Each structure stands twice: as structure tokens, then as C-alpha cells.
PDB file of C-alpha atoms in Angstrom:
ATOM      1  CA  UNK A 131       0.000   0.000   0.000  1.00 48.00           C
ATOM      2  CA  UNK A 132       1.529   3.354  -1.055  1.00 51.00           C
ATOM      3  CA  UNK A 133       2.435   5.815   1.693  1.00 57.00           C
ATOM      4  CA  UNK A 134       0.099   8.711   2.353  1.00 63.00           C
ATOM      5  CA  UNK A 135       0.754  11.992   0.612  1.00 63.00           C
ATOM      6  CA  UNK A 136       1.256  15.240   2.514  1.00 59.00           C
ATOM      7  CA  UNK A 137      -2.198  16.382   1.452  1.00 61.00           C
ATOM      8  CA  UNK A 138      -3.842  13.168   2.734  1.00 67.00           C
ATOM      9  CA  UNK A 139      -2.072  13.533   6.081  1.00 65.00           C
ATOM     10  CA  UNK A 140      -3.215  17.154   6.394  1.00 63.00           C
ATOM     11  CA  UNK A 141      -6.797  16.234   5.403  1.00 64.00           C
ATOM     12  CA  UNK A 142      -6.906  13.436   7.993  1.00 70.00           C
ATOM     13  CA  UNK A 143      -5.608  15.786  10.690  1.00 66.00           C
ATOM     14  CA  UNK A 144      -8.288  18.388   9.906  1.00 63.00           C
ATOM     15  CA  UNK A 145     -11.018  15.713  10.064  1.00 68.00           C
ATOM     16  CA  UNK A 146      -9.633  14.395  13.360  1.00 69.00           C
ATOM     17  CA  UNK A 147      -9.642  17.857  14.921  1.00 61.00           C
ATOM     18  CA  UNK A 148     -13.118  18.509  13.574  1.00 61.00           C
ATOM     19  CA  UNK A 149     -14.512  15.366  15.216  1.00 63.00           C
ATOM     20  CA  UNK A 150     -12.989  16.421  18.560  1.00 60.00           C
ATOM     21  CA  UNK A 151     -13.853  20.102  18.234  1.00 52.00           C
ATOM     22  CA  UNK A 152     -16.056  22.130  20.547  1.00 47.00           C
ATOM     23  CA  UNK A 153     -19.635  23.087  19.827  1.00 44.00           C
ATOM     24  CA  UNK A 154     -20.757  26.569  18.900  1.00 44.00           C
ATOM     25  CA  UNK A 155     -18.814  28.538  16.331  1.00 46.00           C
ATOM     26  CA  UNK A 156     -16.405  25.643  15.851  1.00 44.00           C
ATOM     27  CA  UNK A 157     -13.372  27.798  16.457  1.00 44.00           C
ATOM     28  CA  UNK A 158     -10.694  26.076  18.524  1.00 46.00           C
ATOM     29  CA  UNK A 159      -7.318  27.094  19.827  1.00 48.00           C
ATOM     30  CA  UNK A 160      -4.389  24.839  19.050  1.00 55.00           C
ATOM     31  CA  UNK A 161      -1.036  24.547  17.360  1.00 58.00           C
ATOM     32  CA  UNK A 162      -0.777  26.155  13.939  1.00 62.00           C
ATOM     33  CA  UNK A 163       1.305  24.867  11.051  1.00 66.00           C
ATOM     34  CA  UNK A 164       2.221  26.505   7.759  1.00 70.00           C
ATOM     35  CA  UNK A 165       3.379  24.334   4.853  1.00 70.00           C
ATOM     36  CA  UNK A 166       5.556  25.882   2.156  1.00 72.00           C
ATOM     37  CA  UNK A 167       5.126  23.815  -1.013  1.00 66.00           C
ATOM     38  CA  UNK A 168       6.212  24.464  -4.565  1.00 68.00           C
ATOM     39  CA  UNK A 169       8.730  23.784  -7.292  1.00 68.00           C
ATOM     40  CA  UNK A 170      12.131  22.393  -6.403  1.00 72.00           C
ATOM     41  CA  UNK A 171      14.646  25.219  -6.036  1.00 71.00           C
ATOM     42  CA  UNK A 172      11.745  27.624  -6.500  1.00 69.00           C
ATOM     43  CA  UNK A 173      12.721  29.947  -3.624  1.00 69.00           C
ATOM     44  CA  UNK A 174      10.793  28.439  -0.691  1.00 66.00           C
ATOM     45  CA  UNK A 175      13.759  28.566   1.670  1.00 63.00           C
ATOM     46  CA  UNK A 176      14.574  32.124   0.616  1.00 63.00           C
ATOM     47  CA  UNK A 177      11.052  33.287   1.454  1.00 66.00           C
ATOM     48  CA  UNK A 178      11.133  31.554   4.846  1.00 63.00           C
ATOM     49  CA  UNK A 179      14.498  33.057   5.721  1.00 57.00           C
ATOM     50  CA  UNK A 180      13.359  36.536   4.728  1.00 59.00           C
ATOM     51  CA  UNK A 181      10.174  36.213   6.747  1.00 61.00           C
ATOM     52  CA  UNK A 182      12.216  35.114   9.760  1.00 54.00           C
ATOM     53  CA  UNK A 183      14.832  37.816   9.109  1.00 53.00           C
ATOM     54  CA  UNK A 184      17.519  35.079   9.172  1.00 54.00           C
ATOM     55  CA  UNK A 185      17.104  34.882  12.943  1.00 76.00           C
ATOM     56  CA  UNK A 186      19.361  32.390  14.702  1.00 76.00           C
ATOM     57  CA  UNK A 187      19.136  32.337  18.493  1.00 82.00           C
ATOM     58  CA  UNK A 188      19.826  30.074  21.444  1.00 86.00           C
ATOM     59  CA  UNK A 189      17.253  29.237  24.119  1.00 89.00           C
ATOM     60  CA  UNK A 190      18.805  27.547  27.144  1.00 93.00           C
ATOM     61  CA  UNK A 191      16.398  25.649  29.421  1.00 92.00           C
ATOM     62  CA  UNK A 192      17.535  25.132  33.018  1.00 94.00           C
ATOM     63  CA  UNK A 193      15.676  22.956  35.525  1.00 95.00           C
ATOM     64  CA  UNK A 194      15.154  25.147  38.612  1.00 95.00           C
ATOM     65  CA  UNK A 195      14.113  22.116  40.644  1.00 95.00           C
ATOM     66  CA  UNK A 196      17.680  20.729  40.425  1.00 95.00           C
ATOM     67  CA  UNK A 197      19.967  23.537  41.629  1.00 96.00           C
ATOM     68  CA  UNK A 198      22.985  21.224  42.028  1.00 96.00           C
ATOM     69  CA  UNK A 199      22.896  20.407  38.301  1.00 94.00           C
ATOM     70  CA  UNK A 200      22.180  23.955  37.213  1.00 94.00           C
ATOM     71  CA  UNK A 201      25.674  25.429  36.909  1.00 96.00           C
ATOM     72  CA  UNK A 202      27.399  22.474  35.182  1.00 94.00           C
ATOM     73  CA  UNK A 203      24.509  22.131  32.727  1.00 94.00           C
ATOM     74  CA  UNK A 204      24.588  25.833  31.920  1.00 95.00           C
ATOM     75  CA  UNK A 205      28.372  26.040  31.703  1.00 94.00           C
ATOM     76  CA  UNK A 206      28.870  22.964  29.514  1.00 94.00           C
ATOM     77  CA  UNK A 207      26.146  23.854  27.033  1.00 93.00           C
ATOM     78  CA  UNK A 208      27.097  27.524  26.713  1.00 93.00           C
ATOM     79  CA  UNK A 209      30.799  26.777  26.350  1.00 93.00           C
ATOM     80  CA  UNK A 210      30.175  24.198  23.621  1.00 91.00           C
ATOM     81  CA  UNK A 211      27.730  26.489  21.813  1.00 90.00           C
ATOM     82  CA  UNK A 212      29.985  29.525  22.044  1.00 90.00           C
ATOM     83  CA  UNK A 213      32.971  27.595  20.762  1.00 90.00           C
ATOM     84  CA  UNK A 214      31.004  26.426  17.734  1.00 87.00           C
ATOM     85  CA  UNK A 215      29.504  29.863  17.006  1.00 85.00           C
ATOM     86  CA  UNK A 216      32.903  31.558  17.318  1.00 87.00           C
ATOM     87  CA  UNK A 217      34.317  29.123  14.761  1.00 86.00           C
ATOM     88  CA  UNK A 218      31.427  29.830  12.394  1.00 81.00           C
ATOM     89  CA  UNK A 219      31.899  33.593  12.699  1.00 83.00           C
ATOM     90  CA  UNK A 220      35.650  33.231  12.197  1.00 86.00           C
ATOM     91  CA  UNK A 221      35.051  31.116   9.083  1.00 83.00           C
ATOM     92  CA  UNK A 222      32.533  33.667   7.830  1.00 79.00           C
ATOM     93  CA  UNK A 223      35.068  36.427   8.364  1.00 83.00           C
ATOM     94  CA  UNK A 224      37.425  34.814   5.859  1.00 85.00           C
ATOM     95  CA  UNK A 225      34.861  35.076   3.061  1.00 83.00           C
ATOM     96  CA  UNK A 226      32.673  37.975   4.194  1.00 81.00           C
ATOM     97  CA  UNK A 227      34.409  40.182   6.744  1.00 84.00           C
ATOM     98  CA  UNK A 228      31.618  42.771   6.604  1.00 83.00           C
ATOM     99  CA  UNK A 229      28.943  40.253   7.608  1.00 79.00           C
ATOM    100  CA  UNK A 230      31.110  38.898  10.421  1.00 79.00           C
ATOM    101  CA  UNK A 231      31.756  42.431  11.692  1.00 82.00           C
ATOM    102  CA  UNK A 232      28.042  43.239  11.607  1.00 80.00           C
ATOM    103  CA  UNK A 233      27.296  40.111  13.660  1.00 77.00           C
ATOM    104  CA  UNK A 234      29.809  41.153  16.311  1.00 77.00           C
ATOM    105  CA  UNK A 235      28.416  44.674  16.448  1.00 79.00           C
ATOM    106  CA  UNK A 236      24.812  43.502  16.574  1.00 78.00           C
ATOM    107  CA  UNK A 237      25.329  41.650  19.860  1.00 77.00           C
ATOM    108  CA  UNK A 238      25.853  45.020  21.551  1.00 79.00           C
ATOM    109  CA  UNK A 239      22.672  46.563  20.113  1.00 75.00           C
ATOM    110  CA  UNK A 240      20.515  45.385  23.039  1.00 72.00           C
ATOM    111  CA  UNK A 241      22.773  47.175  25.523  1.00 77.00           C
ATOM    112  CA  UNK A 242      22.354  50.927  25.869  1.00 79.00           C
ATOM    113  CA  UNK A 243      25.454  52.877  24.873  1.00 81.00           C
ATOM    114  CA  UNK A 244      25.530  54.639  28.231  1.00 83.00           C
ATOM    115  CA  UNK A 245      24.895  51.480  30.285  1.00 87.00           C
ATOM    116  CA  UNK A 246      27.371  51.461  33.217  1.00 88.00           C
ATOM    117  CA  UNK A 247      28.218  47.770  32.690  1.00 90.00           C
ATOM    118  CA  UNK A 248      29.254  47.868  29.011  1.00 87.00           C
ATOM    119  CA  UNK A 249      32.924  47.390  29.877  1.00 85.00           C
ATOM    120  CA  UNK A 250      32.249  44.638  32.430  1.00 87.00           C
ATOM    121  CA  UNK A 251      30.207  42.133  30.441  1.00 89.00           C
ATOM    122  CA  UNK A 252      30.908  39.724  27.581  1.00 89.00           C
ATOM    123  CA  UNK A 253      27.778  39.309  25.412  1.00 90.00           C
ATOM    124  CA  UNK A 254      27.079  35.958  23.795  1.00 90.00           C
ATOM    125  CA  UNK A 255      27.836  36.066  20.036  1.00 86.00           C
ATOM    126  CA  UNK A 256      24.181  35.411  19.129  1.00 86.00           C
ATOM    127  CA  UNK A 257      20.889  36.241  20.888  1.00 87.00           C
ATOM    128  CA  UNK A 258      20.521  34.157  24.039  1.00 90.00           C
ATOM    129  CA  UNK A 259      17.501  33.486  26.246  1.00 91.00           C
ATOM    130  CA  UNK A 260      17.819  31.601  29.529  1.00 94.00           C
ATOM    131  CA  UNK A 261      14.597  29.979  30.727  1.00 92.00           C
ATOM    132  CA  UNK A 262      14.284  28.539  34.214  1.00 93.00           C
ATOM    133  CA  UNK A 263      11.679  25.775  34.102  1.00 92.00           C
ATOM    134  CA  UNK A 264       9.607  24.110  36.850  1.00 94.00           C
ATOM    135  CA  UNK A 265       9.069  27.338  38.755  1.00 95.00           C
ATOM    136  CA  UNK A 266       6.095  25.687  40.477  1.00 94.00           C
ATOM    137  CA  UNK A 267       8.584  23.460  42.338  1.00 95.00           C
ATOM    138  CA  UNK A 268      11.228  26.162  42.762  1.00 96.00           C
ATOM    139  CA  UNK A 269       8.811  28.568  44.479  1.00 95.00           C
ATOM    140  CA  UNK A 270       8.576  26.179  47.445  1.00 96.00           C
ATOM    141  CA  UNK A 271      12.331  26.288  48.072  1.00 96.00           C
ATOM    142  CA  UNK A 272      13.775  27.975  51.143  1.00 95.00           C
ATOM    143  CA  UNK A 273      13.883  31.752  50.718  1.00 95.00           C
ATOM    144  CA  UNK A 274      17.689  31.993  50.947  1.00 95.00           C
ATOM    145  CA  UNK A 275      18.116  29.256  48.338  1.00 96.00           C
ATOM    146  CA  UNK A 276      15.765  31.029  45.957  1.00 96.00           C
ATOM    147  CA  UNK A 277      17.610  34.301  46.531  1.00 96.00           C
ATOM    148  CA  UNK A 278      21.003  32.742  45.744  1.00 96.00           C
ATOM    149  CA  UNK A 279      19.756  31.028  42.591  1.00 97.00           C
ATOM    150  CA  UNK A 280      17.936  34.123  41.348  1.00 97.00           C
ATOM    151  CA  UNK A 281      20.942  36.400  41.901  1.00 97.00           C
ATOM    152  CA  UNK A 282      23.295  33.942  40.206  1.00 97.00           C
ATOM    153  CA  UNK A 283      21.119  33.486  37.138  1.00 98.00           C
ATOM    154  CA  UNK A 284      20.603  37.242  36.905  1.00 97.00           C
ATOM    155  CA  UNK A 285      24.367  37.759  36.908  1.00 97.00           C
ATOM    156  CA  UNK A 286      24.996  35.068  34.281  1.00 97.00           C
ATOM    157  CA  UNK A 287      22.220  36.373  32.022  1.00 96.00           C
ATOM    158  CA  UNK A 288      23.389  39.976  32.359  1.00 95.00           C
ATOM    159  CA  UNK A 289      27.041  39.052  31.805  1.00 95.00           C
ATOM    160  CA  UNK A 290      26.149  37.268  28.555  1.00 94.00           C
ATOM    161  CA  UNK A 291      23.683  39.942  27.422  1.00 92.00           C
ATOM    162  CA  UNK A 292      20.850  37.426  27.651  1.00 92.00           C
ATOM    163  CA  UNK A 293      17.191  37.590  28.604  1.00 92.00           C
ATOM    164  CA  UNK A 294      16.130  35.636  31.682  1.00 95.00           C
ATOM    165  CA  UNK A 295      12.705  34.306  32.597  1.00 93.00           C
ATOM    166  CA  UNK A 296      11.107  31.630  34.746  1.00 94.00           C
ATOM    167  CA  UNK A 297       8.211  29.465  33.660  1.00 92.00           C
ATOM    168  CA  UNK A 298       6.041  26.554  34.727  1.00 88.00           C
ATOM    169  CA  UNK A 299       2.818  24.909  33.561  1.00 86.00           C
ATOM    170  CA  UNK A 300       0.994  28.185  34.163  1.00 85.00           C
ATOM    171  CA  UNK A 301      -0.720  29.442  30.994  1.00 85.00           C
ATOM    172  CA  UNK A 302       0.142  33.040  31.899  1.00 85.00           C
ATOM    173  CA  UNK A 303       3.867  32.265  32.139  1.00 86.00           C
ATOM    174  CA  UNK A 304       3.812  30.133  28.987  1.00 85.00           C
ATOM    175  CA  UNK A 305       2.172  33.023  27.160  1.00 84.00           C
ATOM    176  CA  UNK A 306       5.104  35.266  28.105  1.00 84.00           C
ATOM    177  CA  UNK A 307       7.564  32.662  26.851  1.00 83.00           C
ATOM    178  CA  UNK A 308       5.649  32.383  23.592  1.00 83.00           C
ATOM    179  CA  UNK A 309       5.958  36.140  23.161  1.00 81.00           C
ATOM    180  CA  UNK A 310       9.716  35.938  23.628  1.00 82.00           C
ATOM    181  CA  UNK A 311      10.015  33.096  21.101  1.00 80.00           C
ATOM    182  CA  UNK A 312       7.970  35.138  18.604  1.00 78.00           C
ATOM    183  CA  UNK A 313      10.320  38.048  19.151  1.00 77.00           C
ATOM    184  CA  UNK A 314      13.322  35.856  18.401  1.00 75.00           C
ATOM    185  CA  UNK A 315      11.751  34.295  15.311  1.00 70.00           C
ATOM    186  CA  UNK A 316       9.991  37.265  13.746  1.00 69.00           C
ATOM    187  CA  UNK A 317      11.776  40.308  15.156  1.00 66.00           C
ATOM    188  CA  UNK A 318       8.746  41.551  17.083  1.00 65.00           C
ATOM    189  CA  UNK A 319       9.603  44.389  19.477  1.00 66.00           C
ATOM    190  CA  UNK A 320      10.866  42.953  22.741  1.00 68.00           C
ATOM    191  CA  UNK A 321       8.944  43.461  25.951  1.00 72.00           C
ATOM    192  CA  UNK A 322      10.024  46.274  28.257  1.00 77.00           C
ATOM    193  CA  UNK A 323       8.418  44.683  31.320  1.00 80.00           C
ATOM    194  CA  UNK A 324      10.698  43.476  34.074  1.00 91.00           C
ATOM    195  CA  UNK A 325      10.319  41.472  37.280  1.00 92.00           C
ATOM    196  CA  UNK A 326      13.331  40.993  39.580  1.00 94.00           C
ATOM    197  CA  UNK A 327      11.394  40.023  42.703  1.00 94.00           C
ATOM    198  CA  UNK A 328      12.748  36.673  43.935  1.00 92.00           C
ATOM    199  CA  UNK A 329       9.295  35.839  45.271  1.00 94.00           C
ATOM    200  CA  UNK A 330       7.855  35.968  41.759  1.00 94.00           C
ATOM    201  CA  UNK A 331       8.836  34.416  38.395  1.00 95.00           C
ATOM    202  CA  UNK A 332      11.779  36.427  37.068  1.00 96.00           C
ATOM    203  CA  UNK A 333      11.283  38.158  33.727  1.00 94.00           C
ATOM    204  CA  UNK A 334      14.186  40.317  32.603  1.00 93.00           C
ATOM    205  CA  UNK A 335      14.734  41.341  29.001  1.00 90.00           C
ATOM    206  CA  UNK A 336      18.342  41.559  27.851  1.00 89.00           C
ATOM    207  CA  UNK A 337      19.967  44.884  28.704  1.00 88.00           C
ATOM    208  CA  UNK A 338      17.486  45.931  31.398  1.00 91.00           C
ATOM    209  CA  UNK A 339      19.391  44.577  34.426  1.00 93.00           C
ATOM    210  CA  UNK A 340      22.598  45.898  36.001  1.00 93.00           C
ATOM    211  CA  UNK A 341      25.384  44.669  38.266  1.00 93.00           C
ATOM    212  CA  UNK A 342      24.461  47.341  40.799  1.00 94.00           C
ATOM    213  CA  UNK A 343      20.902  46.020  41.057  1.00 94.00           C
ATOM    214  CA  UNK A 344      22.040  42.397  41.152  1.00 96.00           C
ATOM    215  CA  UNK A 345      24.558  43.026  43.915  1.00 93.00           C
ATOM    216  CA  UNK A 346      27.563  40.886  44.910  1.00 91.00           C
ATOM    217  CA  UNK A 347      27.625  37.061  45.011  1.00 93.00           C
ATOM    218  CA  UNK A 348      25.476  35.548  47.812  1.00 90.00           C
ATOM    219  CA  UNK A 349      28.221  35.308  50.414  1.00 88.00           C
ATOM    220  CA  UNK A 350      29.094  37.470  53.470  1.00 82.00           C
ATOM    221  CA  UNK A 351      31.308  40.457  52.608  1.00 74.00           C
ATOM    222  CA  UNK A 352      34.113  39.258  54.867  1.00 77.00           C
ATOM    223  CA  UNK A 353      34.193  35.895  53.042  1.00 80.00           C
ATOM    224  CA  UNK A 354      34.244  37.106  49.433  1.00 80.00           C
ATOM    225  CA  UNK A 355      38.008  37.608  49.512  1.00 78.00           C
ATOM    226  CA  UNK A 356      38.523  33.950  50.384  1.00 82.00           C
ATOM    227  CA  UNK A 357      37.437  32.840  46.937  1.00 84.00           C
ATOM    228  CA  UNK A 358      40.386  32.786  44.531  1.00 85.00           C
ATOM    229  CA  UNK A 359      39.066  33.527  41.063  1.00 85.00           C
ATOM    230  CA  UNK A 360      40.429  34.986  37.837  1.00 88.00           C
ATOM    231  CA  UNK A 361      37.195  36.621  36.646  1.00 89.00           C
ATOM    232  CA  UNK A 362      33.783  37.720  37.977  1.00 91.00           C
ATOM    233  CA  UNK A 363      32.184  34.700  36.289  1.00 93.00           C
ATOM    234  CA  UNK A 364      34.570  32.314  38.016  1.00 93.00           C
ATOM    235  CA  UNK A 365      33.921  34.059  41.339  1.00 93.00           C
ATOM    236  CA  UNK A 366      30.155  33.570  41.001  1.00 95.00           C
ATOM    237  CA  UNK A 367      30.707  29.964  39.968  1.00 95.00           C
ATOM    238  CA  UNK A 368      32.785  29.177  43.060  1.00 94.00           C
ATOM    239  CA  UNK A 369      30.281  30.841  45.379  1.00 94.00           C
ATOM    240  CA  UNK A 370      27.344  29.051  43.742  1.00 96.00           C
ATOM    241  CA  UNK A 371      29.014  25.631  43.795  1.00 95.00           C
ATOM    242  CA  UNK A 372      29.849  26.094  47.472  1.00 93.00           C
ATOM    243  CA  UNK A 373      26.138  26.549  48.130  1.00 95.00           C
ATOM    244  CA  UNK A 374      25.018  23.886  45.645  1.00 96.00           C
ATOM    245  CA  UNK A 375      27.860  21.389  45.072  1.00 95.00           C
ATOM    246  CA  UNK A 376      27.622  19.600  41.715  1.00 93.00           C
ATOM    247  CA  UNK A 377      26.605  15.965  42.058  1.00 83.00           C
ATOM    248  CA  UNK A 378      29.573  14.835  39.975  1.00 64.00           C
ATOM    249  CA  UNK A 379      32.379  15.414  42.466  1.00 48.00           C
ATOM    250  CA  UNK A 380      35.895  15.769  41.104  1.00 47.00           C
ATOM    251  CA  UNK A 381      38.078  13.318  43.024  1.00 40.00           C
ATOM    252  CA  UNK A 382      41.334  14.793  41.711  1.00 40.00           C
ATOM    253  CA  UNK A 383      43.390  16.544  44.341  1.00 42.00           C
ATOM    254  CA  UNK A 384      44.010  20.266  44.050  1.00 44.00           C
ATOM    255  CA  UNK A 385      47.076  20.931  41.961  1.00 43.00           C
ATOM    256  CA  UNK A 386      49.375  23.908  41.952  1.00 52.00           C
ATOM    257  CA  UNK A 387      48.199  26.722  39.675  1.00 53.00           C
ATOM    258  CA  UNK A 388      50.494  26.475  36.591  1.00 50.00           C
ATOM    259  CA  UNK A 389      49.782  30.132  35.798  1.00 55.00           C
ATOM    260  CA  UNK A 390      51.849  31.049  38.837  1.00 58.00           C
ATOM    261  CA  UNK A 391      54.660  28.538  38.216  1.00 57.00           C
ATOM    262  CA  UNK A 392      57.939  30.349  37.305  1.00 60.00           C
ATOM    263  CA  UNK A 393      58.880  27.688  34.759  1.00 52.00           C
ATOM    264  CA  UNK A 394      55.894  28.667  32.625  1.00 50.00           C
ATOM    265  CA  UNK A 395      56.567  32.413  32.811  1.00 58.00           C
ATOM    266  CA  UNK A 396      55.601  34.526  29.781  1.00 61.00           C
ATOM    267  CA  UNK A 397      55.994  38.285  30.209  1.00 65.00           C
ATOM    268  CA  UNK A 398      53.058  39.371  28.012  1.00 62.00           C
ATOM    269  CA  UNK A 399      50.760  36.696  29.400  1.00 60.00           C
ATOM    270  CA  UNK A 400      51.813  37.474  32.971  1.00 67.00           C
ATOM    271  CA  UNK A 401      51.132  41.187  32.474  1.00 70.00           C
ATOM    272  CA  UNK A 402      47.663  40.410  31.151  1.00 69.00           C
ATOM    273  CA  UNK A 403      47.097  38.047  34.074  1.00 68.00           C
ATOM    274  CA  UNK A 404      48.046  40.762  36.562  1.00 74.00           C
ATOM    275  CA  UNK A 405      45.682  43.177  34.836  1.00 72.00           C
ATOM    276  CA  UNK A 406      42.808  40.688  34.998  1.00 68.00           C
ATOM    277  CA  UNK A 407      43.516  39.994  38.679  1.00 72.00           C
ATOM    278  CA  UNK A 408      43.389  43.721  39.386  1.00 73.00           C
ATOM    279  CA  UNK A 409      40.106  44.042  37.491  1.00 71.00           C
ATOM    280  CA  UNK A 410      38.657  41.180  39.524  1.00 72.00           C
ATOM    281  CA  UNK A 411      39.707  42.767  42.822  1.00 74.00           C
ATOM    282  CA  UNK A 412      38.187  46.060  41.691  1.00 73.00           C
ATOM    283  CA  UNK A 413      34.967  44.228  40.812  1.00 74.00           C
ATOM    284  CA  UNK A 414      34.851  42.675  44.283  1.00 69.00           C
ATOM    285  CA  UNK A 415      35.330  46.054  45.965  1.00 71.00           C
ATOM    286  CA  UNK A 416      32.776  47.808  43.745  1.00 72.00           C
ATOM    287  CA  UNK A 417      30.229  45.027  44.203  1.00 66.00           C
ATOM    288  CA  UNK A 418      30.595  45.179  47.973  1.00 63.00           C
ATOM    289  CA  UNK A 419      30.287  48.985  48.042  1.00 64.00           C
ATOM    290  CA  UNK A 420      27.282  48.976  45.710  1.00 59.00           C
ATOM    291  CA  UNK A 421      25.482  46.386  47.824  1.00 55.00           C
ATOM    292  CA  UNK A 422      26.133  48.287  51.036  1.00 55.00           C
ATOM    293  CA  UNK A 423      24.845  51.484  49.414  1.00 56.00           C
ATOM    294  CA  UNK A 424      21.663  49.709  48.302  1.00 51.00           C
ATOM    295  CA  UNK A 425      21.118  48.450  51.862  1.00 52.00           C
ATOM    296  CA  UNK A 426      21.556  51.991  53.231  1.00 54.00           C
ATOM    297  CA  UNK A 427      19.174  53.466  50.653  1.00 56.00           C
ATOM    298  CA  UNK A 428      16.548  50.831  51.411  1.00 53.00           C
TER     299      UNK A 428
END
């Protein structure tokens, strides 16, 4: 028996939905599909790409109900994705340097030119949305745990120039997510609404948060200097993993930092290392001062 044609499959699906439809005007709400059919090499893909404005974005889903898996999942996926995207952009630059340059410049478009954090962040090379799922479970966590997770995800999202939002099975939250996906796919104006209250589902569009509002990592001020890190991201990682140790424990013993071993000395690299260490220390001091000022103002 020959396989069904696309038209027969579509016809059967319409009849199936009709038999299960509601009474009245017969109008139902469900998934919508659009089929592009036509001659081979007739321009179907070109039309689709133009309608979607050649949008290519990354949506990272993180399970809020498993905080111990959150950081390694996020780190591994983003590192792998960034490595691949960087290679693609580099390859593009060899054949079309203008397009590659435009891609690099576009990642800064969602950040205001006068934003105080422009020099302190490292935007992802393509649009990024971080979605925290299972908020219905997360909202029952201890208040301090929720605060630490919220602050950490806000920092990561802001550092990468990403949007951040929490969702669950709630229709209202899913509707917000659908709006964000539509914005990514069709270039619809992004929402200006924002929610940073840890007692509610976070919803922060890229570029609307700030390091001052986020505050320092969730650790007492007198303990922040005990964490040896080479960058703000590494500092937040160490603080977070102290609160929520990854389930996969590294059994290797701590080894001496080769970057500080004289036998591997490189003057230019060492100078850059010193500069980065100074920037990190400045970040720690500024974060602590900003947080104390916020507490005084409140």
C-alpha cells in the first residue's frame, strides 16, 4: 500500500480535529502549522528566511528544581555552543568580513550605549535566552536558596547579554515565553516589562538589568576575599558551587596553579594576568560597596 501523501495527512488531521472540536462557532485554539510547497529550487527557503529575518538564536532551558545540576549544565552547554559559534563567525570572516563584523556589532545593540556595565560584560555572540523551568517546584524552596539562585542566574544572564525568565505549567507564564520566542523568530519588538522580585517568576529582558541592582555574590562580605578567582564569572561559579555542590564530584586533588609557576613564565601573558587579577579585585570592591549602598538606601 503506497504511503500517504502530505495532502492526505493534512486532510486526515483536519477531520480528526473537527470530530474532537467544541460546539458553537467551531473555532478552537491549538497549534498552527504553515506548509511551504512548490517547485524544487523555486525559492521556498529564501522566502522563509526573509520572513524570519535570518534569525538564529539560542534558548537555554535550566531545571530550577535541580539547583545542584544547574551550573554544570549551563556552563557545559554555553561553552560548547559559544565555541562552535565563534568558529562559524571566524570562518565567515574569511569570506565575508563585513557580515562577520556586523554580527559582532549587533550583539551590543541590546545594551544601551551609556549602560554602566558595558565594559564589564561579555555578550554571547548570538541572541541568548535563559529559561528557568519548573518554577512551580522552585517557588517552594527555602527563601535563601531562591535568593542565591535568582541572583546567580541574573548575573549570568546579564554578563552574557541574555534575557532571563522563569516558567512553569501556568498558561500566563507560557504566554510570556511564547511572546519571547515570537520576538526571536519574527523580530517583534521585545517586551520592556521586568520582574526581579525573587518571590515571583523572574522576567528580565536583555539589557534591562545591572550589576548594581544584582549586587555581589550571595556570600558574606568578609568571606568574598577567600574565593580565589580569575574573573567575575569564576567568582560567582565558586560561590554558587559552594552553596550547591555539583553531584559529579571531582576526586582529583588540588594541583598547583600552573599560571603562577615560574617555569611557565611569559611576560606578556603574565602582564595580562596581573591586569585581569586587578580588574577582579576592583569588581569585588565595587560590588561590595554597591550592595552596602543599596542596603543603606533601602
